[in-house]
PDB file of C-alpha atoms in Angstrom:
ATOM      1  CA  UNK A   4     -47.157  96.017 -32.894  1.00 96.00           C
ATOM      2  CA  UNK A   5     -47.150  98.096 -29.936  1.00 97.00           C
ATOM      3  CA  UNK A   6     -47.990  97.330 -26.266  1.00 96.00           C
ATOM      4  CA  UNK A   7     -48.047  99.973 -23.364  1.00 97.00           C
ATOM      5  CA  UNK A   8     -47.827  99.011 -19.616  1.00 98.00           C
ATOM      6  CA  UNK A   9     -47.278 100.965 -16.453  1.00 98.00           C
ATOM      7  CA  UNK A  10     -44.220 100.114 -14.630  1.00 98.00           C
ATOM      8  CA  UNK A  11     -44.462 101.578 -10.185  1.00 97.00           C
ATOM      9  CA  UNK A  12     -41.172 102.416  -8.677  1.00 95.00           C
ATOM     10  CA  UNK A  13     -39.447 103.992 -11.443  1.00 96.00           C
ATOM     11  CA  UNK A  14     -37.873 107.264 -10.446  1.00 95.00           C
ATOM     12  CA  UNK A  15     -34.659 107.863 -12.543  1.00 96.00           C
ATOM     13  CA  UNK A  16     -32.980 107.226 -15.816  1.00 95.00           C
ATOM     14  CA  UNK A  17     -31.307 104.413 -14.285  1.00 96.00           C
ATOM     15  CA  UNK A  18     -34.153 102.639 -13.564  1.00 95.00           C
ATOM     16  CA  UNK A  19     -35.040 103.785 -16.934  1.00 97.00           C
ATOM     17  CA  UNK A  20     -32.395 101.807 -18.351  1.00 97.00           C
ATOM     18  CA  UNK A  21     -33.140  98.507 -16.320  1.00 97.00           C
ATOM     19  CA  UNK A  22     -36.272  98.091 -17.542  1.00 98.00           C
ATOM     20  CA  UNK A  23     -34.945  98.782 -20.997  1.00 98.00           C
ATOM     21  CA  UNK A  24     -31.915  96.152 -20.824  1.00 98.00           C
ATOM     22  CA  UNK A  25     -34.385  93.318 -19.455  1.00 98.00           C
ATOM     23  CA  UNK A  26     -37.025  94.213 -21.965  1.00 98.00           C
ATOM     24  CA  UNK A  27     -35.043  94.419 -25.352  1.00 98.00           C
ATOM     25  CA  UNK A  28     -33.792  90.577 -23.904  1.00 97.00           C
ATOM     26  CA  UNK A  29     -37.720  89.386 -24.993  1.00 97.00           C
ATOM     27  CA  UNK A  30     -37.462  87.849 -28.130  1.00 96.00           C
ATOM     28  CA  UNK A  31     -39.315  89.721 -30.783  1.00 96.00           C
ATOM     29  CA  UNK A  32     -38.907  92.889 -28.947  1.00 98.00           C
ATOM     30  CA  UNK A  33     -37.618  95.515 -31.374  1.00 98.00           C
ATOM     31  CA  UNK A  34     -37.688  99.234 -29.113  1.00 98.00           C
ATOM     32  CA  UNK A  35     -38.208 100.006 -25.797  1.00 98.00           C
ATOM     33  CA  UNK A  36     -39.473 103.544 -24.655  1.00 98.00           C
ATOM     34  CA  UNK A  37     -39.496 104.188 -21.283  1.00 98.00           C
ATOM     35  CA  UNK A  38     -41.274 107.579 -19.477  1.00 97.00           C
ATOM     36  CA  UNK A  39     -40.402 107.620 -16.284  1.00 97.00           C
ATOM     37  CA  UNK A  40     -42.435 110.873 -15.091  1.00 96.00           C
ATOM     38  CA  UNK A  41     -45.741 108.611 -16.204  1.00 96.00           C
ATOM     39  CA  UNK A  42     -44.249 105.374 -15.220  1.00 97.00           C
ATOM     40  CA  UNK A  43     -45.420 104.359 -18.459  1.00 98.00           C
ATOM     41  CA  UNK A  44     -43.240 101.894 -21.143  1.00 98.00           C
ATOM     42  CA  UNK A  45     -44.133 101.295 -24.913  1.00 98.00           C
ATOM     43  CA  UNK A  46     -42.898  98.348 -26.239  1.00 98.00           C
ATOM     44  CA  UNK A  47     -42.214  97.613 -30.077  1.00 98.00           C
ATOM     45  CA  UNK A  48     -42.364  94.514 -31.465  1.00 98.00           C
ATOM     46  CA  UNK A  49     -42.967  92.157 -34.404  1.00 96.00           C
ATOM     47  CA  UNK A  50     -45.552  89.824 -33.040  1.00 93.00           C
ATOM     48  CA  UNK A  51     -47.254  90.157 -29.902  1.00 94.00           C
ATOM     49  CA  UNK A  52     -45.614  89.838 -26.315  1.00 94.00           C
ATOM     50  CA  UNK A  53     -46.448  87.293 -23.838  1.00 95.00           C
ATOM     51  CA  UNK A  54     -47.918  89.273 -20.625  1.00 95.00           C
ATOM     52  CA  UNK A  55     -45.804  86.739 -18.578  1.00 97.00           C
ATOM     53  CA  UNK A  56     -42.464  87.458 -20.473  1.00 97.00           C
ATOM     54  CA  UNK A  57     -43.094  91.181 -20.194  1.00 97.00           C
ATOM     55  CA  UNK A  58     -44.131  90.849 -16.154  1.00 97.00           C
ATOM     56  CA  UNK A  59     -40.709  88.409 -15.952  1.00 98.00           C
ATOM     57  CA  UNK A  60     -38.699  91.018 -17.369  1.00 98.00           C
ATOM     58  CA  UNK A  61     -39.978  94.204 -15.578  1.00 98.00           C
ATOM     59  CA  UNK A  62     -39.419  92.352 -11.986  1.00 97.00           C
ATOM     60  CA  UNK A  63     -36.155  91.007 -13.116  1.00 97.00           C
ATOM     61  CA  UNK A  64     -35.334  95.008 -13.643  1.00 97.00           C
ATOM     62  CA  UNK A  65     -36.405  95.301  -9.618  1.00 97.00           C
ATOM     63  CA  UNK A  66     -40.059  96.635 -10.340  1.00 97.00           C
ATOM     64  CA  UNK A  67     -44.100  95.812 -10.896  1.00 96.00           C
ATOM     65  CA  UNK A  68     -46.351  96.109 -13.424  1.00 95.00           C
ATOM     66  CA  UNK A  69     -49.416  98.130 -12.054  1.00 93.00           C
ATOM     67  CA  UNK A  70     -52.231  97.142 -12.281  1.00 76.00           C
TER      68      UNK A  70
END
């Protein structure tokens, strides 16, 4: 299963890797892509994601989902 979701603030491959660490911590989450030019992150996984999980994680990482 794959889910896509914007991510605003994202500038750099470090923030790149942020929201990678706190996403791959999700149970069930198998890959992480993150693009920052779009601001836009796939997500892999074996079942659906919670939407709260995924929100949790990217603001852990210092960011917002848009939307």
């Amino acid at each position: 299963m794959t889910t896509t979701i914007t991510v605003e603030g994202m500038s750099c491959g470090g923030c790149a890797k942020s929201v990678r660490a706190e996403l791959t911590q999700i149970p069930g989450v198998l890959a992480v892509d993150v693009d920052v030019p779009n601001g836009t992150v796939t997500i892999a996984s074996d079942n659906p994601v919670d939407d709260e999980a995924i929100r949790a994680a990217v603001e852990e990482a210092g960011y917002t989902l848009a939307g």
